[in-house]
PDB file of C-alpha atoms in Angstrom:
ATOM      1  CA  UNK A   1     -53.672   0.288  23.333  1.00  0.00           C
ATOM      2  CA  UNK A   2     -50.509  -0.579  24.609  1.00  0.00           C
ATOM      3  CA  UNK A   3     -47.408   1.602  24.710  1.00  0.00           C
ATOM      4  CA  UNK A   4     -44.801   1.329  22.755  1.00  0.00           C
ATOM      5  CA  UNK A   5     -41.849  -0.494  24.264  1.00  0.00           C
ATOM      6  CA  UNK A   6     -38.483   1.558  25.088  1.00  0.00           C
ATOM      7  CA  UNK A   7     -36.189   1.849  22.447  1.00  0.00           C
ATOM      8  CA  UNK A   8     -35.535   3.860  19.019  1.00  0.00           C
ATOM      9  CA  UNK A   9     -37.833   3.262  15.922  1.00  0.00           C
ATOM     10  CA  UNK A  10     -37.598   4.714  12.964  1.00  0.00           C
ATOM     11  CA  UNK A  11     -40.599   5.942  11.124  1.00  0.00           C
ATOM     12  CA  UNK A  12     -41.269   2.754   9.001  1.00  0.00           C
ATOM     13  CA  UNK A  13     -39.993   0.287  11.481  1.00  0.00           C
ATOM     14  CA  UNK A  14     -42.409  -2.661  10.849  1.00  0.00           C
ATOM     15  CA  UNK A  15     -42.318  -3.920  15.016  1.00  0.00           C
ATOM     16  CA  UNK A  16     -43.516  -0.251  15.302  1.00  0.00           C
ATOM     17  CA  UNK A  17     -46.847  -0.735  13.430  1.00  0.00           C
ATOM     18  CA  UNK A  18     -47.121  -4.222  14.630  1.00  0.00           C
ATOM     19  CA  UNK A  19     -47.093  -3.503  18.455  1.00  0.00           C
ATOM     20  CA  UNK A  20     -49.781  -1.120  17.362  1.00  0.00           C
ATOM     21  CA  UNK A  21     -51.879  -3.274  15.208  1.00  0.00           C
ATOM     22  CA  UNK A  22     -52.129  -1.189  12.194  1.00  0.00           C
ATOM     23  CA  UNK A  23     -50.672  -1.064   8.783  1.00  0.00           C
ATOM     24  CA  UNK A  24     -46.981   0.252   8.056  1.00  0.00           C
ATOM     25  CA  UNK A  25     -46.932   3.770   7.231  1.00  0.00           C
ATOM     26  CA  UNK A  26     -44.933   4.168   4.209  1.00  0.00           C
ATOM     27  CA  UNK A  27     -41.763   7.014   4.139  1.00  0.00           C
ATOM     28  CA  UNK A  28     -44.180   8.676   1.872  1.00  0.00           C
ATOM     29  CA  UNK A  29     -47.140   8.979   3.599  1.00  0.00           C
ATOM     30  CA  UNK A  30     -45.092  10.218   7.050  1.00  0.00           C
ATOM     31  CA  UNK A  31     -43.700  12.919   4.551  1.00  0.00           C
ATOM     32  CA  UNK A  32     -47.417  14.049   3.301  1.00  0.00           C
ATOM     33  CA  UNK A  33     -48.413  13.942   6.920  1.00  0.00           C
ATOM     34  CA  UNK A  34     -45.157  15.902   8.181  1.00  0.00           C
ATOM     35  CA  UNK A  35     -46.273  18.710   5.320  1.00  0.00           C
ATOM     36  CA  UNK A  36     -49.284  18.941   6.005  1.00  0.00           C
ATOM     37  CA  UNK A  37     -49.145  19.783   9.872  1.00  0.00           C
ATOM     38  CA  UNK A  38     -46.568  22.145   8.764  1.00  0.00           C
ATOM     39  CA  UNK A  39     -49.412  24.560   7.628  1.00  0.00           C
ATOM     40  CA  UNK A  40     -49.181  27.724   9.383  1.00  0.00           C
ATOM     41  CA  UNK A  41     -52.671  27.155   9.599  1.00  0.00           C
ATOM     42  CA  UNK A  42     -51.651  25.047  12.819  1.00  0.00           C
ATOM     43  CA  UNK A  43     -49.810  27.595  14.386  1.00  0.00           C
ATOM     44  CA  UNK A  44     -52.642  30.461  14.411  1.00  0.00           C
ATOM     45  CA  UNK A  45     -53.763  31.432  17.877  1.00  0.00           C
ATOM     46  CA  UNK A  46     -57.252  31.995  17.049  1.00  0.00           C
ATOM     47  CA  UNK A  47     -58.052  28.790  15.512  1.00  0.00           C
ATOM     48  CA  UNK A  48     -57.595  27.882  18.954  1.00  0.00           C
ATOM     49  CA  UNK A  49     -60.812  29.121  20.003  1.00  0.00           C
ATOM     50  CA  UNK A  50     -62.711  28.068  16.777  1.00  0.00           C
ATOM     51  CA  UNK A  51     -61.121  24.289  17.106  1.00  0.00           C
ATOM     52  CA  UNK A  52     -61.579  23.943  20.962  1.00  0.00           C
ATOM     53  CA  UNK A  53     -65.269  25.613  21.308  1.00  0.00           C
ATOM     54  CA  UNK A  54     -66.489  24.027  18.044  1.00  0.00           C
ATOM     55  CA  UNK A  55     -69.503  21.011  18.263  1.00  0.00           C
ATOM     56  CA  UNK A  56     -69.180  20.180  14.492  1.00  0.00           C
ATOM     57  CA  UNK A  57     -65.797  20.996  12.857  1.00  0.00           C
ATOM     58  CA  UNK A  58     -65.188  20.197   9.354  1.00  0.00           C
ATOM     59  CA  UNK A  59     -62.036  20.145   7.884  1.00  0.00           C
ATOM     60  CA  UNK A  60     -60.899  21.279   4.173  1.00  0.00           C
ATOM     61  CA  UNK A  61     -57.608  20.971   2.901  1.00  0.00           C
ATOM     62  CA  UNK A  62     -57.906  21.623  -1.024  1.00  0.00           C
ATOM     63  CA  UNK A  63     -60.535  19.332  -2.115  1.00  0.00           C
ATOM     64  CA  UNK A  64     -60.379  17.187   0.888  1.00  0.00           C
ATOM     65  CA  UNK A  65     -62.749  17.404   3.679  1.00  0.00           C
ATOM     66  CA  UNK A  66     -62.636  15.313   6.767  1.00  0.00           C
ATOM     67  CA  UNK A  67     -64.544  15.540  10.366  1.00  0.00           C
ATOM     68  CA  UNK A  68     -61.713  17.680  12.948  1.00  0.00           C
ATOM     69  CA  UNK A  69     -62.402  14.224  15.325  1.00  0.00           C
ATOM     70  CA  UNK A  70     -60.528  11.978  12.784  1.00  0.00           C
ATOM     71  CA  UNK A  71     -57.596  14.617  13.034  1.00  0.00           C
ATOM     72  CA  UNK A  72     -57.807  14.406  16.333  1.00  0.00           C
ATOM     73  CA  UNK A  73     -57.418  10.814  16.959  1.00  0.00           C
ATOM     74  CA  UNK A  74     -54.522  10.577  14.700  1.00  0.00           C
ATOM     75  CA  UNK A  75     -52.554  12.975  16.757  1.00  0.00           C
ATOM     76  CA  UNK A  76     -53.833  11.943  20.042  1.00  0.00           C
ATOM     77  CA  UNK A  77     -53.067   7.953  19.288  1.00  0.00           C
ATOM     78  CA  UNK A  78     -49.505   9.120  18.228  1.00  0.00           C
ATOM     79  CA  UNK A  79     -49.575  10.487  21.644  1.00  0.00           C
ATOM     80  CA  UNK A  80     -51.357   7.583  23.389  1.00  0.00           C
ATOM     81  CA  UNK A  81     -48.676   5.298  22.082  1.00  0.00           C
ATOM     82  CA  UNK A  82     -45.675   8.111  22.881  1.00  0.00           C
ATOM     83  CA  UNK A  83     -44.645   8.109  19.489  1.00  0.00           C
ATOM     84  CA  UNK A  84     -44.177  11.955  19.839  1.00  0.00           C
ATOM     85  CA  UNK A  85     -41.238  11.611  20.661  1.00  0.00           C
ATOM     86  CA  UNK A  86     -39.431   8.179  19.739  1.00  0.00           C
ATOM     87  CA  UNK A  87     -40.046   8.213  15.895  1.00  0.00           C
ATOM     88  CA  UNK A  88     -36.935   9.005  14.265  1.00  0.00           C
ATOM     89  CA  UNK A  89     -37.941  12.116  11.418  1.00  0.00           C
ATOM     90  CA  UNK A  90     -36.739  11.378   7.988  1.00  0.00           C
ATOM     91  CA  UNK A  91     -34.334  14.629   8.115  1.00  0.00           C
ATOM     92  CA  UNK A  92     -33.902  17.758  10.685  1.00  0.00           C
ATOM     93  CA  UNK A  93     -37.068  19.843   9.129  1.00  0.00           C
ATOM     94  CA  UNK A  94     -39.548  17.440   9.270  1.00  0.00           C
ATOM     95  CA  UNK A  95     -38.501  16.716  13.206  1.00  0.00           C
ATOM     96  CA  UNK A  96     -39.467  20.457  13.834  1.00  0.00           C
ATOM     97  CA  UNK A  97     -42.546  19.908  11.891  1.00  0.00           C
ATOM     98  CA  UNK A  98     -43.487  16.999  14.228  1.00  0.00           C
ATOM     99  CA  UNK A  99     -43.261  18.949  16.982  1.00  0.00           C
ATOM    100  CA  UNK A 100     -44.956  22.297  15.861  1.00  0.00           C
ATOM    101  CA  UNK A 101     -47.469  20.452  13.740  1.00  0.00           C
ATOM    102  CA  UNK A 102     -48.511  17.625  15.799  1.00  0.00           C
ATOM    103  CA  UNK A 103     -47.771  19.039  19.242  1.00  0.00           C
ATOM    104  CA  UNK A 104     -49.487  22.273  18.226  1.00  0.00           C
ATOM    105  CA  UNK A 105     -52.536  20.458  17.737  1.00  0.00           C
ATOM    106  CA  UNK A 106     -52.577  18.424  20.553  1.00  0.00           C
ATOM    107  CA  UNK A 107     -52.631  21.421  22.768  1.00  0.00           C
ATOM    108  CA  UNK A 108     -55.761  22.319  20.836  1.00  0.00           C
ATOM    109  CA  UNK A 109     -57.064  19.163  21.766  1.00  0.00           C
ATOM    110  CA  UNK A 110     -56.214  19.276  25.303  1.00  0.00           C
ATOM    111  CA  UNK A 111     -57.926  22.527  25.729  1.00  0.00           C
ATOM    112  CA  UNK A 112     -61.166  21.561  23.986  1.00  0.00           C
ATOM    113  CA  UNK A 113     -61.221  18.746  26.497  1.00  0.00           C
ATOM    114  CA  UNK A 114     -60.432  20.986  29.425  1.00  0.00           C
ATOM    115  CA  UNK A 115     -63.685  23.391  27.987  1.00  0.00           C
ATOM    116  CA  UNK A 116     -65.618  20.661  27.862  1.00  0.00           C
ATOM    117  CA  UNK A 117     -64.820  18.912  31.060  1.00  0.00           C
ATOM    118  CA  UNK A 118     -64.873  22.228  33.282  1.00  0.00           C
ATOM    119  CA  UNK A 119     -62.359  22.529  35.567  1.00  0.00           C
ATOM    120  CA  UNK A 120     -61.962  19.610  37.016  1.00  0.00           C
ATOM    121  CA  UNK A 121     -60.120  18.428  33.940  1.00  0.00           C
ATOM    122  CA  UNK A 122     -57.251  16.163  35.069  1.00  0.00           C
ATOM    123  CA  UNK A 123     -55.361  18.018  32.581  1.00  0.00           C
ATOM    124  CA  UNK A 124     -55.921  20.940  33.454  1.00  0.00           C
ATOM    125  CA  UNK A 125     -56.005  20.143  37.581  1.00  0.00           C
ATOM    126  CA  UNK A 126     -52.103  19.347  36.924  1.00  0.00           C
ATOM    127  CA  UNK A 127     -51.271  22.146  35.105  1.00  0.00           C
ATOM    128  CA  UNK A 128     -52.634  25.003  37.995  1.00  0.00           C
ATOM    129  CA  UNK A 129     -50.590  22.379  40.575  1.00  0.00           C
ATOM    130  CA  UNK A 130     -47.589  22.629  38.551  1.00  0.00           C
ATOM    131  CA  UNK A 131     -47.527  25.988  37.241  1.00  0.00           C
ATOM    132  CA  UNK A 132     -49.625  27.877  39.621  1.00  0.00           C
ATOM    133  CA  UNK A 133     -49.739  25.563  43.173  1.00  0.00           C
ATOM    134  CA  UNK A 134     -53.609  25.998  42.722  1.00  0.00           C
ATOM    135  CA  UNK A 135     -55.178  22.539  44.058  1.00  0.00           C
ATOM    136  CA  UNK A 136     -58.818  23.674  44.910  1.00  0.00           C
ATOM    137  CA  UNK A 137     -61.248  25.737  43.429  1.00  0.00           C
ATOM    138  CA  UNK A 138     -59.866  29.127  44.324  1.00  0.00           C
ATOM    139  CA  UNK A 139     -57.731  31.035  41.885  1.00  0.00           C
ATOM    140  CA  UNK A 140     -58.887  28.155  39.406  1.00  0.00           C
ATOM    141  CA  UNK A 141     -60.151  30.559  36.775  1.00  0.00           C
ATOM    142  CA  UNK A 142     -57.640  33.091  36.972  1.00  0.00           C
ATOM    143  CA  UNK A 143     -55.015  30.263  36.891  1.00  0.00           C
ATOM    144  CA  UNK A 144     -56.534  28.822  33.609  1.00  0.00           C
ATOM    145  CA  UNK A 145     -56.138  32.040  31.897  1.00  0.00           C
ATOM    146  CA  UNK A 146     -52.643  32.045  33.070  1.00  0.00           C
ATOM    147  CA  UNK A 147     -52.057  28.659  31.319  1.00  0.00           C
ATOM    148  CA  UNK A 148     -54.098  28.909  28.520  1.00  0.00           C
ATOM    149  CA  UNK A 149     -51.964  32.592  27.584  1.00  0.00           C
ATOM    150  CA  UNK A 150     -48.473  30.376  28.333  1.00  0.00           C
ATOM    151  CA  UNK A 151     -48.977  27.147  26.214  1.00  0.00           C
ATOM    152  CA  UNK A 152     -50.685  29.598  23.321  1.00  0.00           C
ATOM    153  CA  UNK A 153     -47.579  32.060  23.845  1.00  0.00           C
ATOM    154  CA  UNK A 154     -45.513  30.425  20.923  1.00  0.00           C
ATOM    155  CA  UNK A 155     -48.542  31.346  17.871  1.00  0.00           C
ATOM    156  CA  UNK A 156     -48.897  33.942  15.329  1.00  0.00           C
ATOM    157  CA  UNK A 157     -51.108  36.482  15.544  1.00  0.00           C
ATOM    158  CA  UNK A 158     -51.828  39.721  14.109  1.00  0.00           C
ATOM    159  CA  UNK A 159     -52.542  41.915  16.799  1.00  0.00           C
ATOM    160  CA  UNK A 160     -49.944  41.564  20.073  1.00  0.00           C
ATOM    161  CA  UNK A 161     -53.257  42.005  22.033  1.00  0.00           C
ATOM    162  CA  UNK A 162     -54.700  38.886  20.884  1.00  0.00           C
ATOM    163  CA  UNK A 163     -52.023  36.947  22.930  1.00  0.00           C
ATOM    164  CA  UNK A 164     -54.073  37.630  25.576  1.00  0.00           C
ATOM    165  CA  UNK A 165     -57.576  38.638  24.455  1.00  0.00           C
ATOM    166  CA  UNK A 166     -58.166  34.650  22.360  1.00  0.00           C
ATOM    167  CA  UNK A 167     -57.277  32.917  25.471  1.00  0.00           C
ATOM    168  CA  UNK A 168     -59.957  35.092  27.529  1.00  0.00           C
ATOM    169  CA  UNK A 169     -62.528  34.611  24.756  1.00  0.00           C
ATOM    170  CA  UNK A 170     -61.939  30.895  26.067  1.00  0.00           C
ATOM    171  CA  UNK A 171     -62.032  31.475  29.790  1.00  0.00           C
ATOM    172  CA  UNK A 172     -64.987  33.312  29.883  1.00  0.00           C
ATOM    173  CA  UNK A 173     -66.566  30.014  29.586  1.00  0.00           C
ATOM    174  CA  UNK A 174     -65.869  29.795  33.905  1.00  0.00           C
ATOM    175  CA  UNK A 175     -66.685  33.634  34.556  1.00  0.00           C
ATOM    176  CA  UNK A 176     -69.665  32.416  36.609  1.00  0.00           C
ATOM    177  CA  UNK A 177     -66.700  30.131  38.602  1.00  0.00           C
ATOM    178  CA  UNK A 178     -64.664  32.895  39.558  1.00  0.00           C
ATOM    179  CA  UNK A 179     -64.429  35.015  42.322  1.00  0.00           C
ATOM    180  CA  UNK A 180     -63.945  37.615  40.537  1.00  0.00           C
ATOM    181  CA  UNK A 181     -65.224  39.678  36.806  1.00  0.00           C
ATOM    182  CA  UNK A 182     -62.685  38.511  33.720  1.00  0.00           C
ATOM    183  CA  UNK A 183     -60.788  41.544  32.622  1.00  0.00           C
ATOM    184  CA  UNK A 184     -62.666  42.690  29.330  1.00  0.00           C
ATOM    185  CA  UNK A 185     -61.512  42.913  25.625  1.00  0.00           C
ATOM    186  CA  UNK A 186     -60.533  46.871  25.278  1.00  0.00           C
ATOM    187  CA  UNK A 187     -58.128  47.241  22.241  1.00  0.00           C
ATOM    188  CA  UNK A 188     -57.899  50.875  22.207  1.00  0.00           C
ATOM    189  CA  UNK A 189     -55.654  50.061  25.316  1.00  0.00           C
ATOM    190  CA  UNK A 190     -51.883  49.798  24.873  1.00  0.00           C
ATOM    191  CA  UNK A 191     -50.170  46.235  24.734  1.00  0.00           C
ATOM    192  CA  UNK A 192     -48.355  46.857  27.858  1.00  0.00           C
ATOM    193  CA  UNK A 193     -51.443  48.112  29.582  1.00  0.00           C
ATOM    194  CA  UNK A 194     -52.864  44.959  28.399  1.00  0.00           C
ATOM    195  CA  UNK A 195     -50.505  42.902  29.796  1.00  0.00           C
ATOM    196  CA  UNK A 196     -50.072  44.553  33.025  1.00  0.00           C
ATOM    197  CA  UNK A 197     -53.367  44.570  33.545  1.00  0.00           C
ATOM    198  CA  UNK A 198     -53.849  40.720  32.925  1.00  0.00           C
ATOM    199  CA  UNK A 199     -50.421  39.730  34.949  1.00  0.00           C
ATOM    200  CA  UNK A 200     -52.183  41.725  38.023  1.00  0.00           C
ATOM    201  CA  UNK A 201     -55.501  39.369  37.799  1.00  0.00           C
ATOM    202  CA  UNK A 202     -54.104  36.334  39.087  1.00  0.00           C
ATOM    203  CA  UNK A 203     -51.915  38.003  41.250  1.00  0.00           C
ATOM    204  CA  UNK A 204     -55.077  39.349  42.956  1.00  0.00           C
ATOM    205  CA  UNK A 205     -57.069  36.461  42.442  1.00  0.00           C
ATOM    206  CA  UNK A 206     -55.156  33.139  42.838  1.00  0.00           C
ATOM    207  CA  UNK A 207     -53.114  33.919  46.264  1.00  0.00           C
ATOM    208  CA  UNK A 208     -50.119  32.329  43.913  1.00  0.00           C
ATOM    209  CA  UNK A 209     -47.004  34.114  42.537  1.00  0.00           C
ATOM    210  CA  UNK A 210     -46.170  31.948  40.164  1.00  0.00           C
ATOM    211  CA  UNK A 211     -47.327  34.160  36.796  1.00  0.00           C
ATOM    212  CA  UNK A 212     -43.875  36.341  37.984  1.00  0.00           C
ATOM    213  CA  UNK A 213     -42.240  32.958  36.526  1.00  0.00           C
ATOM    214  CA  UNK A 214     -43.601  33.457  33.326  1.00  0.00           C
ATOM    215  CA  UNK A 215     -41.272  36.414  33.072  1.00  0.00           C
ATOM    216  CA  UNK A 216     -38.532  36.149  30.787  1.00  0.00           C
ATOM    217  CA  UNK A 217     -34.690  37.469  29.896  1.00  0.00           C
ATOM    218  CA  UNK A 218     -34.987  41.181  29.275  1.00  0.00           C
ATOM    219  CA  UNK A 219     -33.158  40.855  25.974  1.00  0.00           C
ATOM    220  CA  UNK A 220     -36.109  38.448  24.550  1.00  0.00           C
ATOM    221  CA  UNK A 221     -38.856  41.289  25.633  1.00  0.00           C
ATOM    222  CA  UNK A 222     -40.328  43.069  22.657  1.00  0.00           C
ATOM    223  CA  UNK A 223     -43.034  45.600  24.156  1.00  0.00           C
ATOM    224  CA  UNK A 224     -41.704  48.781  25.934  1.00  0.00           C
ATOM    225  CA  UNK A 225     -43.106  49.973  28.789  1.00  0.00           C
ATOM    226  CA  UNK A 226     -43.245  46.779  30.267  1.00  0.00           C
ATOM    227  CA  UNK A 227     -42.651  46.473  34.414  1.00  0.00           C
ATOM    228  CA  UNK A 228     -40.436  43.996  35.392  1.00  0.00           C
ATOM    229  CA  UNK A 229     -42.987  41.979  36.840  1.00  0.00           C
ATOM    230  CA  UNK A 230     -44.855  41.559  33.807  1.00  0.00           C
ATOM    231  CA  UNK A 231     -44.262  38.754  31.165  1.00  0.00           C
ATOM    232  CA  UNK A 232     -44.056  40.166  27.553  1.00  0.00           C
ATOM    233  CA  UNK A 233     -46.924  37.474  25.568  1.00  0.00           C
ATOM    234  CA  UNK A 234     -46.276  39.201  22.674  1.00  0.00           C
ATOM    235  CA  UNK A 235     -42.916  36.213  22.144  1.00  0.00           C
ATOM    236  CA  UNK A 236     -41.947  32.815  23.245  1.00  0.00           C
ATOM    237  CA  UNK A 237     -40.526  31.667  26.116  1.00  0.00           C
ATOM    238  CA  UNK A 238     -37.051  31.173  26.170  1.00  0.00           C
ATOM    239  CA  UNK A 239     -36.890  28.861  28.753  1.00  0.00           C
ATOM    240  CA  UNK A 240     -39.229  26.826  30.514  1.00  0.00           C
ATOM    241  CA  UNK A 241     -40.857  28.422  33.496  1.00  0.00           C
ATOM    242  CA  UNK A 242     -38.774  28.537  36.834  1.00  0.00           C
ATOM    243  CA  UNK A 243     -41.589  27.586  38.701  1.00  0.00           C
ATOM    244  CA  UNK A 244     -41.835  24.222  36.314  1.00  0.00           C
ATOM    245  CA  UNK A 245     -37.879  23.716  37.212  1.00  0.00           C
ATOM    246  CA  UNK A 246     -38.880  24.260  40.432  1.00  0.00           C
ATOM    247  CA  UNK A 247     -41.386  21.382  40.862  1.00  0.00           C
ATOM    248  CA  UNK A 248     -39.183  19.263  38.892  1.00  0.00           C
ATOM    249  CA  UNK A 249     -35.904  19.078  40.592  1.00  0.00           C
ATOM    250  CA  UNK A 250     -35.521  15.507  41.526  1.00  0.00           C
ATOM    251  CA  UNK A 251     -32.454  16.987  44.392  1.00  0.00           C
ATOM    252  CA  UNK A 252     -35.784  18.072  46.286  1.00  0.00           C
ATOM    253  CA  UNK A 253     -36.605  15.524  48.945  1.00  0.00           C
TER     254      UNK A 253
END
């Protein structure tokens, strides 16, 4: 499938749908679509684990059921054909439902490929470059958990500790990869024990630095206690990661 050439569409732009080889989508049908991803269904952290390490997922909205897959080639062909960002959203709240909705899931997908693939993902081989300088197998596991904590960071949860405790339900999957034990689910530990605990394991275990650039502004941090050194899960980033910036400053030779 072909990408879409450069320019600005708008969500029913017939050239759109043409280039594509499919059937207009109607103003109506991008707004049913644009409420339905807007479920906070989508942005639960531990249907995370139950999406990505699923082998038959059903999905019920209502009275509706549908197989997960066709979900998941709708928002990986909007993807595919960079449409995340180009369509032009009816109004300003269904542009933030676009991006939670549909790029909230995508993640999901991304990781469910990276569980299935192993390590060796090329999705997930770019991410530990980028975010933790990890290019071979050491530090590998300890640097997924890393990633898999930051691009979950932004979901709801009930429980701070789950932040970090969903995402290691999902690494465990490459315990017999690394070099050394996964820290364990203990929730009669403290949040920032938790934390500190799980900042420290790939700073012991992936000769990289680069979870101190998960750390953000001390005005955004919500659980006391914290060290400096320690990124509070418990909110979103408000920034991207220096170490991202880093690797993307085209003033670098």
């Amino acid at each position: 499938m072909e990408k879409r050439p450069s320019g600005t569409f708008s969500s029913n732009d017939p050239k759109l749908f043409a280039m594509a080889g499919i059937e207009p989508i109607s103003t109506q049908q991008w707004e049913a679509a644009f409420h339905f991803f807007s479920r906070a269904w989508f942005q639960r952290l531990w249907i995370v684990q139950e999406a990505a390490l699923s082998r038959a997922l059903h999905f019920w909205c209502g009275d509706t059921g549908f197989p997960w897959s066709l979900l998941a080639e709708f928002v990986t062909w909007i993807y595919t054909v960079d449409w995340q960002y180009s369509l032009e959203p009816m109004h300003a709240r269904q542009f933030t439902v676009q991006f939670t909705g549909i790029g909230s899931l995508y993640q999901i997908i991304e990781i469910g490929n990276c569980l299935d693939n192993g390590l060796n993902d090329p999705f997930i081989r770019k991410k530990l470059s980028l975010l933790f300088g990890i290019e071979g197998r050491q530090g590998a596991v300890a640097g997924f958990l890393g990633i898999t904590i930051h691009m979950n960071q932004h979901r709801l949860v009930g429980d701070a500790k789950d932040k970090v405790y969903s995402p290691l339900a999902m690494t465990v999957r490459f315990q017999s990869h690394a070099d050394e034990p996964l820290p364990k689910p203990e929730y009669d530990r403290t949040v920032q024990q938790i934390y500190q605990g799980t900042a420290e394991y790939p700073l012991e275990h992936s000769n990289s630095l680069a979870v101190l650039s998960l750390v953000d502004e001390r005005v955004t941090r919500t659980v006391p206690g914290l060290p400096s050194w320690t990124p509070d899960w418990s909110v979103e980033m408000s920034h991207e990661p220096l170490i991202m910036l880093d690797r993307h400053d085209a003033t670098k030779n």
